[in-house]
Amino acid sequence: DMLDPEKLIQCPFDKHHQIRASRFPYHLVKCKENNPEIAKKLATCPFNARHLVPRAHLSDHIMKCSDKAFMEQDGVCGSFEPLQEQLKNGSTWQAPPCEEDWET
């Protein structure tokens, strides 16, 4: 997309929308607001926010994403095994214990 700003890209929210690459990020924001039910069914790629895929296909997309190679070359990205495990088992994050006493 970045090499040709005039390239047309199909919108993931409305298949009838063909958007120039240079306008695509702006269109995604607006179209997501206009299509909340479709937005609930899509997940954003951790390597490229322009990649919106069905939630069920996210882990497969992560393994094959062309932008993953750029992240790995830069040394930004380590192993994504923990991410894959989180996708399979749900998030493992837990809130830290609260030290505030709201009663006092």
Backbone as a printed PyTorch tensor [residue, N CA C, xyz], in Angstrom:
tensor([[[  0.8130,  -1.1910,   0.0000],
         [  0.0000,   0.0000,   0.0000],
         [  0.8590,   1.2580,   0.0000]],

        [[  1.8780,   1.2590,   0.8270],
         [  2.6730,   2.4650,   1.0190],
         [  3.4610,   2.8370,  -0.2350]],

        [[  3.7760,   1.8710,  -1.0720],
         [  4.5390,   2.1660,  -2.2750],
         [  3.6800,   2.8380,  -3.3400]],

        [[  2.4070,   2.5660,  -3.3400],
         [  1.5000,   3.1590,  -4.3190],
         [  0.2890,   3.7390,  -3.5970]],

        [[  0.3150,   5.0300,  -3.2740],
         [ -0.7920,   5.6330,  -2.5220],
         [ -2.1100,   5.6700,  -3.2920]],

        [[ -2.0630,   5.4450,  -4.6000],
         [ -3.2860,   5.4500,  -5.4080],
         [ -3.9080,   4.0650,  -5.5540]],

        [[ -3.2180,   3.0360,  -5.0630],
         [ -3.7340,   1.6760,  -5.1620],
         [ -5.0690,   1.5850,  -4.4290]],

        [[ -6.0310,   0.8710,  -5.0280],
         [ -7.3330,   0.6930,  -4.4030],
         [ -7.3360,  -0.5480,  -3.5230]],

        [[ -7.8750,  -0.3750,  -2.3180],
         [ -7.9440,  -1.4550,  -1.3390],
         [ -9.4020,  -1.6430,  -0.9470]],

        [[ -9.8050,  -2.8970,  -0.8240],
         [-11.1800,  -3.1910,  -0.4530],
         [-11.3730,  -3.0210,   1.0460]],

        [[-12.4270,  -2.3520,   1.4320],
         [-12.7590,  -2.1180,   2.8350],
         [-13.2310,  -3.4210,   3.4800]],

        [[-12.7480,  -3.7620,   4.6870],
         [-13.2050,  -4.9890,   5.3460],
         [-14.6290,  -4.8830,   5.9120]],

        [[-15.1320,  -3.6710,   6.0440],
         [-16.4710,  -3.4740,   6.5940],
         [-17.5620,  -3.4730,   5.5320]],

        [[-17.2270,  -3.0010,   4.3450],
         [-18.1950,  -2.9390,   3.2480],
         [-17.4630,  -3.2980,   1.9580]],

        [[-17.7760,  -4.4530,   1.4170],
         [-17.0720,  -4.9750,   0.2470],
         [-17.2510,  -4.0990,  -0.9930]],

        [[-18.2080,  -3.1910,  -0.9690],
         [-18.4290,  -2.2990,  -2.1030],
         [-17.5230,  -1.0760,  -2.0520]],

        [[-16.8600,  -0.8600,  -0.9290],
         [-15.9630,   0.2920,  -0.7940],
         [-14.5710,  -0.0550,  -1.3230]],

        [[-14.1000,   0.7040,  -2.2750],
         [-12.7410,   0.5860,  -2.7950],
         [-12.0530,   1.9080,  -2.4690]],

        [[-11.0560,   1.8650,  -1.5990],
         [-10.4520,   3.0720,  -1.0470],
         [ -8.9910,   3.1770,  -1.4850]],

        [[ -8.5480,   4.4040,  -1.8240],
         [ -7.1270,   4.6200,  -2.1290],
         [ -6.3000,   4.3280,  -0.8790]],

        [[ -5.1510,   3.7320,  -1.0700],
         [ -4.2820,   3.3550,   0.0480],
         [ -3.9540,   4.5450,   0.9370]],

        [[ -3.7790,   5.7090,   0.3460],
         [ -3.4270,   6.8890,   1.1290],
         [ -4.5590,   7.3170,   2.0680]],

        [[ -5.7970,   6.9580,   1.7700],
         [ -6.9580,   7.3300,   2.5820],
         [ -7.4660,   6.1860,   3.4450]],

        [[ -6.8930,   5.0060,   3.2750],
         [ -7.4230,   3.7970,   3.9090],
         [ -7.4990,   3.8800,   5.4350]],

        [[ -6.4600,   4.3300,   6.1320],
         [ -6.5680,   4.3840,   7.6100],
         [ -7.7270,   5.2750,   8.0790]],

        [[ -7.9360,   6.3900,   7.4190],
         [ -9.0210,   7.2990,   7.7850],
         [-10.3820,   6.6510,   7.5140]],

        [[-10.4530,   5.9590,   6.3880],
         [-11.6960,   5.2900,   6.0330],
         [-12.0280,   4.1990,   7.0520]],

        [[-11.0290,   3.4470,   7.4930],
         [-11.2700,   2.3780,   8.4600],
         [-11.9200,   2.9080,   9.7280]],

        [[-11.4300,   4.0180,  10.2190],
         [-11.9790,   4.6000,  11.4470],
         [-13.4520,   4.9480,  11.2430]],

        [[-13.7490,   5.6290,  10.1650],
         [-15.1210,   6.0570,   9.8960],
         [-16.0390,   4.8730,   9.6310]],

        [[-15.5910,   3.9460,   8.8370],
         [-16.4200,   2.8030,   8.4770],
         [-16.6510,   1.8860,   9.6890]],

        [[-15.6810,   1.8010,  10.5670],
         [-15.8440,   1.0050,  11.7960],
         [-16.9660,   1.5890,  12.6450]],

        [[-17.0170,   2.9110,  12.7500],
         [-18.0880,   3.5740,  13.5030],
         [-19.4550,   3.3230,  12.8710]],

        [[-19.4930,   3.2770,  11.5600],
         [-20.7520,   3.0930,  10.8440],
         [-21.2080,   1.6370,  10.7830]],

        [[-20.3190,   0.7010,  11.1110],
         [-20.6340,  -0.7340,  11.0350],
         [-20.2200,  -1.4520,  12.3110]],

        [[-20.8080,  -1.1070,  13.4610],
         [-20.3640,  -1.6860,  14.7350],
         [-20.5550,  -3.1990,  14.8370]],

        [[-21.5790,  -3.7350,  14.1940],
         [-21.8020,  -5.1890,  14.2630],
         [-20.7130,  -5.9480,  13.5210]],

        [[-20.3090,  -5.4390,  12.3830],
         [-19.2250,  -6.0770,  11.6270],
         [-17.9090,  -5.8980,  12.3830]],

        [[-17.7100,  -4.7210,  12.9760],
         [-16.4740,  -4.4370,  13.7070],
         [-16.2700,  -5.4200,  14.8620]],

        [[-17.3470,  -5.8510,  15.5020],
         [-17.2560,  -6.8060,  16.6140],
         [-16.7080,  -8.1540,  16.1580]],

        [[-16.9040,  -8.4730,  14.8930],
         [-16.4930,  -9.7740,  14.3590],
         [-15.0620,  -9.7700,  13.8190]],

        [[-14.4410,  -8.5760,  13.7500],
         [-13.1030,  -8.4660,  13.1870],
         [-12.0750,  -8.1820,  14.2720]],

        [[-10.8580,  -8.6460,  14.0400],
         [ -9.7360,  -8.3960,  14.9490],
         [ -8.6420,  -7.6730,  14.1760]],

        [[ -7.8600,  -6.8760,  14.8950],
         [ -6.7840,  -6.1020,  14.2760],
         [ -5.4690,  -6.8460,  14.4110]],

        [[ -4.7390,  -6.9160,  13.3260],
         [ -3.4210,  -7.5510,  13.3020],
         [ -2.4620,  -6.7580,  14.1910]],

        [[ -1.6470,  -7.4200,  15.0250],
         [ -0.6990,  -6.7010,  15.8680],
         [  0.4680,  -6.0970,  15.0820]],

        [[  0.6560,  -6.5020,  13.8390],
         [  1.7540,  -6.0080,  13.0220],
         [  1.3550,  -4.8540,  12.1210]],

        [[  0.0610,  -4.7710,  11.7810],
         [ -0.4040,  -3.7270,  10.8780],
         [ -1.8870,  -3.4670,  11.1630]],

        [[ -2.1850,  -2.2840,  11.6810],
         [ -3.5650,  -1.9530,  12.0590],
         [ -4.4940,  -1.8900,  10.8590]],

        [[ -3.9540,  -1.8870,   9.6550],
         [ -4.7940,  -1.9030,   8.4560],
         [ -5.3090,  -3.2940,   8.1450]],

        [[ -4.7490,  -4.2980,   8.7810],
         [ -5.1790,  -5.6750,   8.5640],
         [ -6.2810,  -6.0070,   9.5660]],

        [[ -7.5070,  -6.0870,   9.0860],
         [ -8.6460,  -6.4940,   9.8970],
         [ -9.1200,  -7.8340,   9.3640]],

        [[ -9.1190,  -8.8320,  10.2360],
         [ -9.4800, -10.1850,   9.8130],
         [-10.5410, -10.7380,  10.7620]],

        [[-11.3160, -11.7130,  10.3160],
         [-12.2710, -12.3380,  11.2320],
         [-11.5360, -12.8730,  12.4660]],

        [[-12.1440, -12.6910,  13.6310],
         [-11.4960, -13.0970,  14.8880],
         [-11.0260, -14.5520,  14.8600]],

        [[-11.8040, -15.4140,  14.2540],
         [-11.4540, -16.8310,  14.2010],
         [-10.1900, -17.0910,  13.3860]],

        [[ -9.8180, -16.1650,  12.5050],
         [ -8.6550, -16.3520,  11.6350],
         [ -7.4410, -15.5390,  12.0710]],

        [[ -7.5230, -14.8620,  13.2200],
         [ -6.4290, -13.9860,  13.6320],
         [ -5.1200, -14.7400,  13.8430]],

        [[ -5.1350, -15.8550,  14.5430],
         [ -3.8770, -16.5620,  14.8010],
         [ -3.2370, -17.0400,  13.4950]],

        [[ -4.0450, -17.4870,  12.5450],
         [ -3.5200, -17.8930,  11.2380],
         [ -2.9250, -16.6890,  10.5130]],

        [[ -3.6110, -15.5560,  10.5850],
         [ -3.1010, -14.3380,   9.9450],
         [ -1.7700, -13.9210,  10.5680]],

        [[ -1.6670, -13.9950,  11.8730],
         [ -0.4260, -13.6070,  12.5690],
         [  0.7490, -14.4430,  12.0760]],

        [[  0.5220, -15.7140,  11.8820],
         [  1.5980, -16.5940,  11.4240],
         [  2.0370, -16.2680,  10.0020]],

        [[  1.1080, -15.7900,   9.1580],
         [  1.3990, -15.5630,   7.7470],
         [  1.5590, -14.0970,   7.3640]],

        [[  1.3620, -13.1880,   8.2980],
         [  1.3470, -11.7560,   7.9840],
         [  2.6730, -11.3090,   7.3660]],

        [[  2.5850, -10.6180,   6.2550],
         [  3.7890, -10.1510,   5.5660],
         [  4.5170,  -9.0750,   6.3720]],

        [[  3.8100,  -8.3440,   7.2060],
         [  4.4430,  -7.3080,   8.0150],
         [  5.1890,  -7.8650,   9.2200]],

        [[  4.9450,  -9.1000,   9.5600],
         [  5.6530,  -9.7440,  10.6690],
         [  7.1550,  -9.7960,  10.3770]],

        [[  7.5120, -10.0420,   9.1200],
         [  8.9240, -10.1300,   8.7380],
         [  9.6480,  -8.8150,   9.0010]],

        [[  8.9880,  -7.6910,   8.7400],
         [  9.6100,  -6.3820,   8.9900],
         [  9.8700,  -6.1790,  10.4740]],

        [[  8.9410,  -6.6040,  11.3040],
         [  9.0950,  -6.4540,  12.7460],
         [ 10.2390,  -7.3350,  13.2520]],

        [[ 10.3110,  -8.5480,  12.7420],
         [ 11.3620,  -9.4660,  13.1830],
         [ 12.7320,  -8.9880,  12.7270]],

        [[ 12.8300,  -8.4090,  11.5320],
         [ 14.1100,  -7.8940,  11.0360],
         [ 14.6160,  -6.7610,  11.9150]],

        [[ 13.6980,  -5.9340,  12.4010],
         [ 14.0780,  -4.7990,  13.2360],
         [ 14.4040,  -5.2190,  14.6600]],

        [[ 14.1430,  -6.4790,  14.9940],
         [ 14.4060,  -6.9430,  16.3480],
         [ 13.3520,  -6.4780,  17.3410]],

        [[ 12.2790,  -5.9160,  16.8380],
         [ 11.2190,  -5.4160,  17.7080],
         [ 10.3970,  -6.5560,  18.2670]],

        [[ 10.2710,  -7.5860,  17.4850],
         [  9.3500,  -8.6630,  17.8060],
         [ 10.1260,  -9.8940,  18.2650]],

        [[  9.7210, -10.4480,  19.3660],
         [ 10.3090, -11.6910,  19.8390],
         [  9.4260, -12.8380,  19.4030]],

        [[  9.4250, -13.8980,  20.1570],
         [  8.5590, -15.0230,  19.8650],
         [  7.1140, -14.6640,  20.1890]],

        [[  6.1970, -15.0970,  19.3520],
         [  4.8040, -14.7940,  19.6010],
         [  4.0710, -16.0000,  20.1680]],

        [[  4.8010, -16.9360,  20.7240],
         [  4.1470, -18.0730,  21.3590],
         [  3.2150, -17.6370,  22.4820]],

        [[  3.6350, -16.7070,  23.3620],
         [  2.6970, -16.2820,  24.4010],
         [  1.4290, -15.6760,  23.8160]],

        [[  1.5370, -14.9140,  22.7360],
         [  0.3580, -14.3250,  22.1070],
         [ -0.5470, -15.4210,  21.5590]],

        [[  0.0410, -16.4210,  20.9420],
         [ -0.7660, -17.5060,  20.3930],
         [ -1.4880, -18.2490,  21.5140]],

        [[ -0.7860, -18.4620,  22.6160],
         [ -1.4110, -19.1420,  23.7530],
         [ -2.5530, -18.3020,  24.3010]],

        [[ -2.3610, -16.9940,  24.3730],
         [ -3.4240, -16.1240,  24.8540],
         [ -4.6200, -16.1850,  23.9170]],

        [[ -4.3560, -16.2570,  22.6090],
         [ -5.4580, -16.3320,  21.6520],
         [ -6.2480, -17.6260,  21.8360]],

        [[ -5.5430, -18.7080,  22.1530],
         [ -6.2140, -19.9910,  22.3290],
         [ -6.9600, -20.0550,  23.6530]],

        [[ -6.3110, -19.5890,  24.7210],
         [ -6.8430, -19.7690,  26.0610],
         [ -7.5040, -18.5370,  26.6450]],

        [[ -7.5210, -17.4470,  25.9240],
         [ -8.0330, -16.2010,  26.4820],
         [ -6.8920, -15.4770,  27.1830]],

        [[ -7.1220, -14.2600,  27.5630],
         [ -6.0780, -13.4460,  28.1800],
         [ -5.6910, -13.9960,  29.5420]],

        [[ -4.4160, -13.9110,  29.8920],
         [ -3.9350, -14.3600,  31.1990],
         [ -3.6540, -13.1770,  32.1170]],

        [[ -3.9330, -11.9640,  31.6580],
         [ -3.6690, -10.7730,  32.4460],
         [ -4.6050, -10.7090,  33.6280]],

        [[ -4.0480, -10.3240,  34.7950],
         [ -4.8600, -10.1240,  35.9820],
         [ -4.5230,  -8.7730,  36.5700]],

        [[ -5.5280,  -8.1070,  37.0800],
         [ -5.3070,  -6.8020,  37.6870],
         [ -4.5040,  -6.9690,  38.9690]],

        [[ -3.6000,  -6.0290,  39.2760],
         [ -2.8580,  -6.1160,  40.5360],
         [ -3.8170,  -5.8850,  41.6960]],

        [[ -3.4750,  -6.3900,  42.8800],
         [ -4.3600,  -6.1950,  44.0190],
         [ -4.4920,  -4.7150,  44.3610]],

        [[ -5.6730,  -4.3240,  44.7410],
         [ -5.9430,  -2.9390,  45.0730],
         [ -5.4870,  -2.6620,  46.5020]],

        [[ -4.6980,  -1.6220,  46.6680],
         [ -4.2000,  -1.2740,  47.9930],
         [ -4.9630,  -0.1140,  48.6160]],

        [[ -5.9560,   0.4040,  47.8750],
         [ -6.7490,   1.5040,  48.3980],
         [ -7.8990,   0.9760,  49.2230]],

        [[ -8.2170,   1.6960,  50.3050],
         [ -9.3780,   1.3600,  51.1170],
         [-10.3850,   2.4810,  50.9280]],

        [[-11.3960,   2.2410,  50.1370],
         [-12.3720,   3.2560,  49.7910],
         [-13.3080,   3.5700,  50.9650]],

        [[-13.3000,   2.7440,  51.9620],
         [-14.1490,   2.9660,  53.1220],
         [-13.5750,   3.9980,  54.0780]],

        [[-12.2440,   4.2360,  54.0120],
         [-11.6370,   5.2030,  54.9430],
         [-11.5460,   6.5770,  54.3610]]])
